[in-house]
CSV table of C-alpha atoms and ligand atoms in Angstrom, one decimal:
chain,number,residue,atom,x,y,z
A,8,UNK,CA,27.5,100.1,14.4
A,9,UNK,CA,26.1,103.5,13.5
A,10,UNK,CA,27.3,102.9,10.0
A,11,UNK,CA,25.7,99.5,9.9
A,12,UNK,CA,22.4,100.8,11.1
A,13,UNK,CA,22.5,103.6,8.6
A,14,UNK,CA,23.3,101.1,5.8
A,15,UNK,CA,20.4,98.9,6.8
A,16,UNK,CA,18.0,101.9,6.9
A,17,UNK,CA,19.2,103.0,3.5
A,18,UNK,CA,18.7,99.5,2.1
A,19,UNK,CA,15.1,99.3,3.5
A,20,UNK,CA,14.3,102.6,1.8
A,21,UNK,CA,15.7,101.4,-1.5
A,22,UNK,CA,13.7,98.2,-1.2
A,23,UNK,CA,10.6,100.3,-0.6
A,24,UNK,CA,11.4,102.5,-3.6
A,25,UNK,CA,11.8,99.5,-6.0
A,26,UNK,CA,8.5,98.0,-4.6
A,27,UNK,CA,10.1,95.0,-3.1
A,28,UNK,CA,8.0,95.8,-0.1
A,29,UNK,CA,4.4,97.1,-0.5
A,30,UNK,CA,1.6,98.0,1.8
A,31,UNK,CA,-2.2,97.4,1.4
A,32,UNK,CA,-4.5,94.4,2.0
A,33,UNK,CA,-2.9,91.4,0.5
A,34,UNK,CA,-4.5,88.0,0.2
A,35,UNK,CA,-2.1,85.4,1.4
A,36,UNK,CA,-2.0,81.7,0.3
A,37,UNK,CA,-2.6,80.7,3.9
A,38,UNK,CA,-3.9,82.7,6.9
A,39,UNK,CA,-5.2,86.2,7.4
A,40,UNK,CA,-4.8,89.0,4.8
A,41,UNK,CA,-1.5,90.7,5.3
A,42,UNK,CA,-1.0,94.5,5.4
A,43,UNK,CA,2.5,94.1,4.0
A,44,UNK,CA,3.8,92.2,1.0
A,45,UNK,CA,7.4,91.3,0.0
A,46,UNK,CA,8.5,90.5,-3.5
A,47,UNK,CA,12.3,90.4,-3.2
A,48,UNK,CA,12.6,88.7,-6.6
A,49,UNK,CA,12.7,92.2,-8.2
A,50,UNK,CA,16.1,92.9,-6.7
A,51,UNK,CA,17.8,91.1,-9.6
A,52,UNK,CA,16.9,94.1,-11.7
A,53,UNK,CA,19.0,96.3,-9.4
A,54,UNK,CA,22.6,95.3,-9.3
A,55,UNK,CA,23.6,98.0,-6.8
A,56,UNK,CA,21.0,96.7,-4.3
A,57,UNK,CA,22.1,93.1,-4.9
A,58,UNK,CA,25.7,94.1,-4.1
A,59,UNK,CA,24.7,96.0,-1.0
A,60,UNK,CA,22.7,93.1,0.4
A,61,UNK,CA,25.5,90.7,-0.3
A,62,UNK,CA,28.1,93.0,1.4
A,63,UNK,CA,25.9,93.6,4.4
A,64,UNK,CA,25.1,89.9,4.9
A,65,UNK,CA,28.8,89.1,4.7
A,66,UNK,CA,30.0,91.9,7.0
A,67,UNK,CA,27.3,91.5,9.6
A,68,UNK,CA,27.3,87.8,9.9
A,69,UNK,CA,29.0,85.4,7.5
A,70,UNK,CA,32.5,86.8,8.1
A,71,UNK,CA,32.2,85.7,11.8
A,72,UNK,CA,31.1,82.1,11.1
A,73,UNK,CA,33.6,79.5,10.3
A,74,UNK,CA,32.3,77.8,7.1
A,75,UNK,CA,33.4,75.8,4.1
A,76,UNK,CA,30.4,76.5,1.8
A,77,UNK,CA,27.5,78.8,1.2
A,78,UNK,CA,24.1,77.5,-0.1
A,79,UNK,CA,21.5,80.0,-1.3
A,80,UNK,CA,17.9,78.8,-1.3
A,81,UNK,CA,16.5,79.2,-4.8
A,82,UNK,CA,15.5,81.5,-6.3
A,83,UNK,CA,16.0,84.9,-4.7
A,84,UNK,CA,18.9,84.0,-2.4
A,85,UNK,CA,20.7,82.1,-5.1
A,86,UNK,CA,22.3,85.1,-6.9
A,87,UNK,CA,23.0,86.7,-3.5
A,88,UNK,CA,24.9,83.7,-2.4
A,89,UNK,CA,26.8,83.7,-5.7
A,90,UNK,CA,27.9,87.3,-5.2
A,91,UNK,CA,29.0,86.6,-1.6
A,92,UNK,CA,30.8,83.5,-2.7
A,93,UNK,CA,32.7,85.2,-5.5
A,94,UNK,CA,33.6,88.3,-3.6
A,95,UNK,CA,34.9,86.5,-0.5
A,96,UNK,CA,36.1,83.3,-2.2
A,97,UNK,CA,33.8,81.0,-0.2
A,98,UNK,CA,32.8,78.0,-2.4
A,99,UNK,CA,29.1,77.6,-3.1
A,100,UNK,CA,26.7,74.6,-3.2
A,101,UNK,CA,23.4,74.5,-5.0
A,102,UNK,CA,20.6,72.4,-3.7
A,103,UNK,CA,18.2,71.4,-6.5
A,104,UNK,CA,14.5,72.1,-5.9
A,105,UNK,CA,13.2,69.8,-8.5
A,106,UNK,CA,15.1,66.5,-8.2
A,107,UNK,CA,11.9,64.5,-8.0
A,108,UNK,CA,11.2,65.4,-11.6
A,109,UNK,CA,14.8,64.8,-12.7
A,110,UNK,CA,15.3,61.4,-11.2
A,111,UNK,CA,19.0,60.7,-11.7
A,112,UNK,CA,20.4,64.2,-11.3
A,113,UNK,CA,22.3,65.1,-8.2
A,114,UNK,CA,20.5,66.8,-5.4
A,115,UNK,CA,23.4,68.8,-4.3
A,116,UNK,CA,25.6,70.4,-7.0
A,117,UNK,CA,29.2,71.3,-6.1
A,118,UNK,CA,32.2,69.7,-4.5
A,119,UNK,CA,32.3,68.9,-0.8
A,120,UNK,CA,33.3,66.3,1.7
A,121,UNK,CA,31.6,64.8,4.7
A,122,UNK,CA,31.7,67.1,7.8
A,123,UNK,CA,32.1,70.3,5.7
A,124,UNK,CA,30.3,73.2,7.2
A,125,UNK,CA,27.7,75.0,5.1
A,126,UNK,CA,25.8,78.2,5.8
A,127,UNK,CA,22.3,78.6,4.3
A,128,UNK,CA,21.4,82.0,2.8
A,129,UNK,CA,17.8,82.9,2.4
A,130,UNK,CA,16.0,86.2,1.5
A,131,UNK,CA,12.9,85.9,3.8
A,132,UNK,CA,12.0,83.4,6.6
A,133,UNK,CA,8.4,82.9,7.4
A,134,UNK,CA,7.8,79.5,8.9
A,135,UNK,CA,11.4,78.5,8.1
A,136,UNK,CA,10.3,75.5,6.1
A,137,UNK,CA,12.4,76.1,3.0
A,138,UNK,CA,15.6,76.6,5.1
A,139,UNK,CA,14.7,73.4,7.1
A,140,UNK,CA,14.2,71.4,3.9
A,141,UNK,CA,17.5,72.7,2.5
A,142,UNK,CA,19.3,71.8,5.8
A,143,UNK,CA,17.7,68.4,5.7
A,144,UNK,CA,19.1,67.6,2.3
A,145,UNK,CA,22.5,69.1,3.0
A,146,UNK,CA,22.7,67.1,6.3
A,147,UNK,CA,21.6,63.9,4.5
A,148,UNK,CA,24.8,64.4,2.3
A,149,UNK,CA,27.0,64.6,5.4
A,150,UNK,CA,27.3,68.4,5.6
A,151,UNK,CA,27.1,70.2,8.9
A,152,UNK,CA,24.5,72.9,9.0
A,153,UNK,CA,24.1,75.1,12.1
A,154,UNK,CA,23.6,78.7,10.7
A,155,UNK,CA,21.2,80.4,8.4
A,156,UNK,CA,21.8,84.0,7.4
A,157,UNK,CA,18.7,85.9,6.1
A,158,UNK,CA,17.8,89.3,4.9
A,159,UNK,CA,14.4,89.6,6.5
A,160,UNK,CA,12.9,87.7,9.4
A,161,UNK,CA,9.1,88.0,9.2
A,162,UNK,CA,8.8,87.1,12.9
A,163,UNK,CA,6.1,84.5,12.3
A,164,UNK,CA,7.8,81.7,14.3
A,165,UNK,CA,10.5,80.7,11.7
A,166,UNK,CA,13.4,81.5,14.0
A,167,UNK,CA,12.0,79.4,16.9
A,168,UNK,CA,11.2,76.5,14.5
A,169,UNK,CA,14.6,76.6,13.0
A,170,UNK,CA,16.2,76.7,16.4
A,171,UNK,CA,14.3,73.5,17.3
A,172,UNK,CA,16.0,72.1,14.1
A,173,UNK,CA,19.4,73.2,15.5
A,174,UNK,CA,19.8,76.1,13.1
A,175,UNK,CA,20.7,79.6,14.4
A,176,UNK,CA,19.2,82.4,12.4
A,177,UNK,CA,20.8,85.8,11.9
A,178,UNK,CA,18.7,88.3,10.0
A,179,UNK,CA,19.7,91.7,8.7
A,180,UNK,CA,16.4,93.1,9.9
A,181,UNK,CA,13.0,91.9,11.2
A,182,UNK,CA,9.6,92.9,9.9
A,183,UNK,CA,9.1,95.2,13.0
A,184,UNK,CA,12.5,96.9,12.3
A,185,UNK,CA,11.6,97.4,8.6
A,186,UNK,CA,8.3,99.0,9.5
A,187,UNK,CA,9.9,101.3,12.1
A,188,UNK,CA,12.5,102.5,9.5
A,189,UNK,CA,9.8,103.3,7.0
A,190,UNK,CA,7.6,105.1,9.5
A,191,UNK,CA,10.6,107.1,10.8
A,192,UNK,CA,11.4,108.1,7.2
A,193,UNK,CA,7.8,109.3,6.7
A,194,UNK,CA,7.2,106.7,4.0
A,195,UNK,CA,4.2,105.0,5.6
A,196,UNK,CA,1.6,105.9,8.2
A,197,UNK,CA,2.4,105.1,11.9
A,198,UNK,CA,-1.0,103.2,12.0
A,199,UNK,CA,0.6,100.5,9.8
A,200,UNK,CA,2.9,99.6,12.6
A,201,UNK,CA,-0.1,98.6,14.7
A,202,UNK,CA,-1.7,96.6,11.8
A,203,UNK,CA,1.5,94.7,11.2
A,204,UNK,CA,1.7,93.9,15.0
A,205,UNK,CA,-1.9,92.5,14.9
A,206,UNK,CA,-1.2,90.6,11.8
A,207,UNK,CA,2.0,89.0,13.3
A,208,UNK,CA,0.1,88.0,16.4
A,209,UNK,CA,-2.5,86.1,14.3
A,210,UNK,CA,-0.1,84.6,11.8
A,211,UNK,CA,2.4,82.5,13.9
A,212,UNK,CA,3.5,79.1,12.6
A,213,UNK,CA,3.6,75.9,14.5
A,214,UNK,CA,6.6,73.6,13.9
A,215,UNK,CA,4.3,71.3,11.8
A,216,UNK,CA,4.2,74.1,9.3
A,217,UNK,CA,0.5,74.9,10.1
A,218,UNK,CA,-0.6,78.3,11.3
A,219,UNK,CA,-1.2,78.1,15.0
A,220,UNK,CA,-4.6,79.8,14.4
A,221,UNK,CA,-5.5,77.0,12.0
A,222,UNK,CA,-4.5,74.3,14.5
A,223,UNK,CA,-6.9,75.8,17.0
A,224,UNK,CA,-9.7,76.0,14.4
A,225,UNK,CA,-10.1,72.4,13.0
A,226,UNK,CA,-11.7,72.0,9.6
A,227,UNK,CA,-15.4,70.9,9.4
A,228,UNK,CA,-14.6,67.3,8.9
A,229,UNK,CA,-12.5,67.1,12.0
A,230,UNK,CA,-15.2,68.3,14.3
A,231,UNK,CA,-18.3,66.6,12.8
A,232,UNK,CA,-19.4,63.4,14.4
A,233,UNK,CA,-19.5,60.1,12.3
A,234,UNK,CA,-23.2,60.0,13.1
A,235,UNK,CA,-23.8,63.3,11.2
A,236,UNK,CA,-21.3,62.4,8.5
A,237,UNK,CA,-23.2,59.3,7.5
A,238,UNK,CA,-25.8,61.7,6.0
A,239,UNK,CA,-23.2,63.7,4.2
A,240,UNK,CA,-21.5,60.8,2.4
A,241,UNK,CA,-22.4,60.2,-1.3
A,242,UNK,CA,-20.7,56.8,-1.6
A,243,UNK,CA,-22.9,53.9,-0.2
A,244,UNK,CA,-20.0,52.1,1.5
A,245,UNK,CA,-18.8,55.3,3.2
A,246,UNK,CA,-22.4,55.8,4.5
A,247,UNK,CA,-22.6,52.3,5.8
A,248,UNK,CA,-19.1,52.6,7.4
A,249,UNK,CA,-20.0,55.7,9.3
A,250,UNK,CA,-23.1,53.9,10.6
A,251,UNK,CA,-21.3,50.8,11.7
A,252,UNK,CA,-18.5,52.8,13.3
A,253,UNK,CA,-21.0,54.5,15.5
A,254,UNK,CA,-22.8,51.2,16.3
A,255,UNK,CA,-19.6,49.4,17.2
A,256,UNK,CA,-17.8,52.5,18.5
A,257,UNK,CA,-14.7,51.8,16.5
A,258,UNK,CA,-12.5,53.5,14.0
A,259,UNK,CA,-9.9,50.8,13.8
A,260,UNK,CA,-8.9,49.0,10.6
A,261,UNK,CA,-6.8,45.9,11.0
A,262,UNK,CA,-4.2,45.2,8.2
A,263,UNK,CA,-4.3,41.4,7.8
A,264,UNK,CA,-0.9,41.1,6.3
A,265,UNK,CA,-0.7,37.3,6.7
A,266,UNK,CA,0.1,34.7,4.1
A,267,UNK,CA,-2.2,31.8,5.1
A,268,UNK,CA,-5.9,31.7,4.7
A,269,UNK,CA,-6.6,29.9,8.0
A,270,UNK,CA,-4.5,32.5,9.8
A,271,UNK,CA,-6.4,35.3,8.2
A,272,UNK,CA,-9.8,33.7,9.2
A,273,UNK,CA,-8.5,33.1,12.7
A,274,UNK,CA,-7.4,36.7,13.0
A,275,UNK,CA,-10.7,37.9,11.7
A,276,UNK,CA,-12.7,36.0,14.3
A,277,UNK,CA,-10.5,37.4,17.1
A,278,UNK,CA,-10.5,41.1,16.1
A,279,UNK,CA,-13.9,41.5,14.4
A,280,UNK,CA,-15.8,42.9,17.4
A,281,UNK,CA,-13.3,45.8,17.6
A,282,UNK,CA,-12.9,46.8,14.0
A,283,UNK,CA,-14.8,48.6,11.2
A,284,UNK,CA,-12.5,47.5,8.3
A,285,UNK,CA,-10.6,44.3,7.7
A,286,UNK,CA,-7.9,45.1,5.2
A,287,UNK,CA,-6.2,42.5,3.0
A,288,UNK,CA,-3.3,42.1,0.6
A,289,UNK,CA,-4.9,39.2,-1.2
A,290,UNK,CA,-1.9,38.6,-3.5
A,291,UNK,CA,0.3,37.5,-0.5
A,292,UNK,CA,-2.0,34.6,0.4
A,293,UNK,CA,-0.4,31.3,-0.5
A,294,UNK,CA,-3.4,29.0,-0.4
A,295,UNK,CA,-6.1,31.3,-1.8
A,296,UNK,CA,-9.4,29.5,-2.7
A,297,UNK,CA,-12.9,30.7,-3.5
A,298,UNK,CA,-14.1,28.9,-0.4
A,299,UNK,CA,-11.8,31.0,1.8
A,300,UNK,CA,-13.0,34.2,0.3
A,301,UNK,CA,-16.7,33.1,0.7
A,302,UNK,CA,-16.0,32.3,4.3
A,303,UNK,CA,-14.4,35.7,4.9
A,304,UNK,CA,-17.2,37.6,3.2
A,305,UNK,CA,-19.9,35.8,5.2
A,306,UNK,CA,-18.1,36.3,8.5
A,307,UNK,CA,-17.7,40.0,7.6
A,308,UNK,CA,-21.4,40.3,6.9
A,309,UNK,CA,-22.2,38.6,10.2
A,310,UNK,CA,-19.8,40.7,12.2
A,311,UNK,CA,-20.6,44.0,10.5
A,312,UNK,CA,-17.1,44.5,9.1
A,313,UNK,CA,-16.2,46.2,5.8
A,314,UNK,CA,-13.6,44.4,3.6
A,315,UNK,CA,-10.9,46.4,2.0
A,316,UNK,CA,-8.5,45.0,-0.5
A,317,UNK,CA,-5.4,47.2,-0.4
A,318,UNK,CA,-4.5,46.4,-4.1
A,319,UNK,CA,-3.3,50.0,-4.9
A,320,UNK,CA,-4.4,49.8,-8.5
A,321,UNK,CA,-2.1,52.0,-10.6
A,322,UNK,CA,-2.4,51.3,-14.3
A,323,UNK,CA,-4.5,52.6,-17.2
A,324,UNK,CA,-8.3,52.2,-16.8
A,325,UNK,CA,-8.6,49.2,-19.1
A,326,UNK,CA,-5.9,47.1,-17.3
A,327,UNK,CA,-7.2,48.1,-13.9
A,328,UNK,CA,-10.8,47.0,-14.9
A,329,UNK,CA,-9.4,43.6,-15.8
A,330,UNK,CA,-7.3,43.4,-12.6
A,331,UNK,CA,-10.4,44.3,-10.6
A,332,UNK,CA,-12.8,41.9,-12.1
A,333,UNK,CA,-10.7,38.9,-13.4
A,334,UNK,CA,-7.8,36.6,-12.6
A,335,UNK,CA,-7.7,34.3,-9.6
A,336,UNK,CA,-9.0,36.9,-7.1
A,337,UNK,CA,-11.9,38.6,-8.8
A,338,UNK,CA,-11.6,41.4,-6.3
A,339,UNK,CA,-14.8,43.2,-7.5
A,340,UNK,CA,-16.9,40.2,-6.4
A,341,UNK,CA,-16.0,40.5,-2.7
A,342,UNK,CA,-14.1,43.6,-1.7
A,343,UNK,CA,-16.4,46.4,-0.5
A,344,UNK,CA,-13.5,48.8,-0.9
A,345,UNK,CA,-10.2,48.9,-2.9
A,346,UNK,CA,-7.3,51.3,-2.7
A,347,UNK,CA,-6.2,53.1,-5.9
A,348,UNK,CA,-3.1,55.2,-6.8
A,349,UNK,CA,-3.9,58.6,-8.4
A,350,UNK,CA,-0.8,58.6,-10.6
A,351,UNK,CA,-2.5,57.2,-13.8
A,352,UNK,CA,-5.1,60.0,-13.7
A,353,UNK,CA,-8.9,59.8,-13.6
A,354,UNK,CA,-9.1,56.8,-15.9
A,355,UNK,CA,-8.0,54.6,-13.1
A,356,UNK,CA,-11.1,55.5,-11.1
A,357,UNK,CA,-13.4,55.1,-14.2
A,358,UNK,CA,-11.9,51.6,-14.8
A,359,UNK,CA,-13.1,50.5,-11.4
A,360,UNK,CA,-16.3,52.5,-11.3
A,361,UNK,CA,-17.5,51.0,-14.6
A,362,UNK,CA,-17.1,47.5,-13.1
A,363,UNK,CA,-18.9,47.9,-9.8
A,364,UNK,CA,-21.9,46.5,-11.5
A,365,UNK,CA,-24.6,48.0,-9.2
A,366,UNK,CA,-22.9,46.5,-6.2
A,367,UNK,CA,-22.2,48.8,-3.2
A,368,UNK,CA,-18.5,49.4,-3.7
A,369,UNK,CA,-16.1,52.2,-3.1
A,370,UNK,CA,-12.5,53.5,-3.7
A,371,UNK,CA,-9.9,54.9,-1.3
A,372,UNK,CA,-7.5,57.1,-3.3
A,373,UNK,CA,-3.9,57.1,-2.1
A,374,UNK,CA,-3.0,60.8,-1.6
A,375,UNK,CA,0.0,60.4,0.8
A,376,UNK,CA,2.0,57.5,2.0
A,377,UNK,CA,3.5,56.7,5.4
A,378,UNK,CA,6.8,55.5,4.0
A,379,UNK,CA,10.1,57.4,4.2
A,380,UNK,CA,11.2,59.2,1.0
A,381,UNK,CA,8.0,58.5,-0.9
A,382,UNK,CA,7.5,60.7,-4.0
A,383,UNK,CA,4.0,61.9,-3.4
A,384,UNK,CA,4.6,65.7,-3.4
A,385,UNK,CA,2.2,68.5,-2.4
A,386,UNK,CA,1.5,69.2,-6.0
A,387,UNK,CA,0.5,65.5,-6.5
A,388,UNK,CA,-1.7,65.7,-3.5
A,389,UNK,CA,-3.6,68.7,-4.8
A,390,UNK,CA,-4.2,67.1,-8.2
A,391,UNK,CA,-5.2,63.8,-6.6
A,392,UNK,CA,-7.7,65.6,-4.3
A,393,UNK,CA,-9.3,67.2,-7.3
A,394,UNK,CA,-9.9,63.6,-8.6
A,395,UNK,CA,-11.5,62.7,-5.3
A,396,UNK,CA,-13.9,65.6,-5.3
A,397,UNK,CA,-14.8,65.0,-9.0
A,398,UNK,CA,-15.8,61.4,-8.2
A,399,UNK,CA,-17.3,61.7,-4.7
A,400,UNK,CA,-20.0,59.0,-5.4
A,401,UNK,CA,-17.3,56.5,-6.2
A,402,UNK,CA,-14.5,57.6,-3.9
A,403,UNK,CA,-15.4,56.8,-0.3
A,404,UNK,CA,-12.2,58.1,1.1
A,405,UNK,CA,-8.5,58.9,0.9
A,406,UNK,CA,-5.4,57.3,2.3
A,407,UNK,CA,-3.5,60.2,3.8
A,408,UNK,CA,-1.1,61.3,6.5
A,409,UNK,CA,-2.0,64.9,7.3
A,410,UNK,CA,-5.0,66.6,8.8
A,411,UNK,CA,-5.8,69.5,6.5
A,412,UNK,CA,-5.8,67.8,3.1
A,413,UNK,CA,-9.5,66.8,3.4
A,414,UNK,CA,-12.2,69.0,4.7
A,415,UNK,CA,-15.4,67.4,3.2
A,416,UNK,CA,-17.1,65.6,6.0
A,417,UNK,CA,-18.7,63.1,3.6
A,418,UNK,CA,-15.3,61.6,2.7
A,419,UNK,CA,-13.2,59.4,5.0
A,420,UNK,CA,-9.5,59.7,5.8
A,421,UNK,CA,-7.8,56.4,6.4
A,422,UNK,CA,-4.3,56.6,7.9
A,423,UNK,CA,-1.8,53.8,8.1
A,424,UNK,CA,1.5,53.8,10.0
A,425,UNK,CA,0.1,53.4,13.6
A,426,UNK,CA,1.8,51.6,16.4
A,427,UNK,CA,2.0,52.1,20.2
A,428,UNK,CA,5.6,50.8,20.7
A,429,UNK,CA,7.6,51.6,17.6
A,430,UNK,CA,8.4,54.7,15.4
A,431,UNK,CA,9.9,52.8,12.4
A,432,UNK,CA,10.1,49.3,11.0
A,433,UNK,CA,13.6,49.2,9.4
A,434,UNK,CA,12.1,49.2,5.9
A,435,UNK,CA,10.9,52.8,5.7
A,436,UNK,CA,7.6,52.5,7.5
A,437,UNK,CA,6.9,55.5,9.9
A,438,UNK,CA,4.7,55.0,12.9
A,439,UNK,CA,2.6,57.4,15.0
A,440,UNK,CA,0.6,56.8,18.1
A,441,UNK,CA,-3.2,56.3,17.9
A,442,UNK,CA,-3.8,59.7,19.6
A,443,UNK,CA,-1.5,61.5,17.2
A,444,UNK,CA,-2.9,60.0,14.0
A,445,UNK,CA,-6.5,61.0,14.9
A,446,UNK,CA,-5.8,64.4,16.4
A,447,UNK,CA,-2.6,65.8,14.8
A,448,UNK,CA,-2.9,63.9,11.5
A,449,UNK,CA,-6.7,63.9,11.1
A,450,UNK,CA,-7.3,60.2,10.6
A,451,UNK,CA,-11.0,59.1,10.7
A,452,UNK,CA,-9.9,55.5,10.6
A,453,UNK,CA,-6.5,54.3,11.6
A,454,UNK,CA,-4.8,51.2,10.1
A,455,UNK,CA,-2.9,48.9,12.4
A,456,UNK,CA,-1.1,45.9,11.1
A,457,UNK,CA,1.9,44.4,13.0
A,458,UNK,CA,0.9,46.3,16.2
A,459,UNK,CA,-1.9,43.8,16.4
A,460,UNK,CA,-1.3,40.8,14.2
A,461,UNK,CA,2.0,39.7,15.5
A,462,UNK,CA,1.0,40.1,19.2
A,463,UNK,CA,0.3,37.0,21.3
A,464,UNK,CA,-3.2,38.1,21.9
A,465,UNK,CA,-4.6,40.0,18.9
A,466,UNK,CA,-8.0,40.4,20.4
A,467,UNK,CA,-6.7,42.0,23.5
A,468,UNK,CA,-4.4,44.3,21.5
A,469,UNK,CA,-7.2,45.2,19.0
A,470,UNK,CA,-9.4,46.3,22.0
A,471,UNK,CA,-6.5,48.5,23.3
A,472,UNK,CA,-6.1,50.2,19.9
A,473,UNK,CA,-9.9,50.5,19.5
A,474,UNK,CA,-10.3,52.2,22.8
A,475,UNK,CA,-7.4,54.6,22.3
A,476,UNK,CA,-8.5,55.5,18.8
A,477,UNK,CA,-12.1,56.0,19.7
A,478,UNK,CA,-11.2,58.1,22.7
A,479,UNK,CA,-9.0,60.3,20.5
A,480,UNK,CA,-11.9,60.7,18.0
A,481,UNK,CA,-14.3,61.7,20.8
A,482,UNK,CA,-11.7,64.2,22.1
A,483,UNK,CA,-11.3,65.6,18.5
A,484,UNK,CA,-15.0,66.2,17.8
A,485,UNK,CA,-15.5,67.8,21.2
A,486,UNK,CA,-12.7,70.2,20.0
A,487,UNK,CA,-10.8,70.2,23.3
B,508,5BU,P1,1.8,47.9,9.6
B,508,5BU,O1,2.2,46.5,10.0
B,508,5BU,O2,1.0,48.6,10.7
B,508,5BU,O3,3.1,48.7,9.3
B,508,5BU,O4,0.9,47.8,8.3
B,508,5BU,C1,0.5,48.9,7.6
B,508,5BU,C2,-0.4,48.5,6.4
B,508,5BU,O5,-0.9,49.6,5.8
B,508,5BU,C3,0.2,47.6,5.4
B,508,5BU,O6,-0.7,46.7,4.9
B,508,5BU,C4,0.6,48.6,4.3
B,508,5BU,O7,0.5,47.9,3.0
B,508,5BU,C5,-0.5,49.6,4.4
B,508,5BU,N1,0.0,51.0,4.0
B,508,5BU,C6,1.0,51.6,4.7
B,508,5BU,O8,1.5,51.1,5.6
B,508,5BU,N2,1.3,52.9,4.3
B,508,5BU,C7,0.8,53.5,3.3
B,508,5BU,O9,1.1,54.7,3.0
B,508,5BU,C8,-0.3,52.8,2.6
B,508,5BU,C9,-0.6,51.6,3.0
B,508,5BU,BR1,-1.1,53.7,1.1
């Protein structure tokens, strides 16, 4: 043990020497500025340190865990896992990070069979999210994952989050231990110990991957009332929506996924008093006529309901312009709002915008989807959000699943995947409760389809959802 402690201390001092750990006032991607910064990628330039880390990780932990494979999280832990693998003859697996860009390539490289046990190796754990994602993919391929061995535990909640995901973490040293070693060796001032302690207190992660301090401090959109937000919206439909939501005290959108026009009209009449948006998929209607759509638009006007056609336009601007204005449905003539995918780039918005023809119209851009395994990554989300902010007069809102993507109070977040009595639908749809979508996921308006439309009494059900959603919204803005 004495030797082990000495080895760890020497390693920490070496890491300090090669500037893999630095002290100062570092701006972090999220959360408070950090007094300490790690860049363990530099260890690849120091083979003796790589070797030491690999030996220590093996001796202190891996040798005592029964396992068939090792899997290092790219990039820093990948060479470490390779050295441990070669030195101790434990086969390795590699999980690709970028499969979504590669399409057909395998997600897990290496040979294994179902039920094999795999240890994950990582350099640093903060929130534990990269270990969790790795474990999720390994488990999805039939591997058993129960242990992660890491060099440094930053003590920001990762260990607890991973234990909730049934992964035990063993770390060579924690942030506190590292600081103590450096203070003891006279490398840093003892005051840094206090600063790091304060920093750790304010930078703990919640299992959702959000900093707990951020969860307590909602963004401006989430605590501003719809009444105030109507004055902040640039898009006319968004402005009107905020107003009618306050008047009718509802943030419920019903998804009218029915195939007959009479059933749609019948549903409309039943739910109209409780909803702000009536959402259609017009191309599933088997007996579409102009008369039907005229009837629906006049009812919508009477009942103060906004019509949204969930067309999810996703082509080049020119094609989308034709799809929006022409064909059987002539969507531009009647839909106040349409949904649009961001994947084609800004031209898709321009194609619609140029054909709004002075009518009050708006777009909801799809930023995230509710379906299992969808390919909308965080990078996609960020680029799509830029399109929203560049076109805030045309874009009334976003379709999104998480609370902190949107902070502009003038733009609306619509969230589908809501049901009281189910969590999935068997075809990849994921459901959350009304309270969760509004509070945890930041929905301004929640979309409910089958939760209402297949019930025996849609009016009664719509009222139940309306009440629950509105109550959650009031709770959210009062910030309790
Ligand atoms: P449901 O019956 O409540 O599952 O219906 C959900 C509706 O929302 C349905 O019309 C979908 O087309 C729509 N939807 C969704 O479920 N998930 C998404 O990410 C998007 C739209 Br975008």
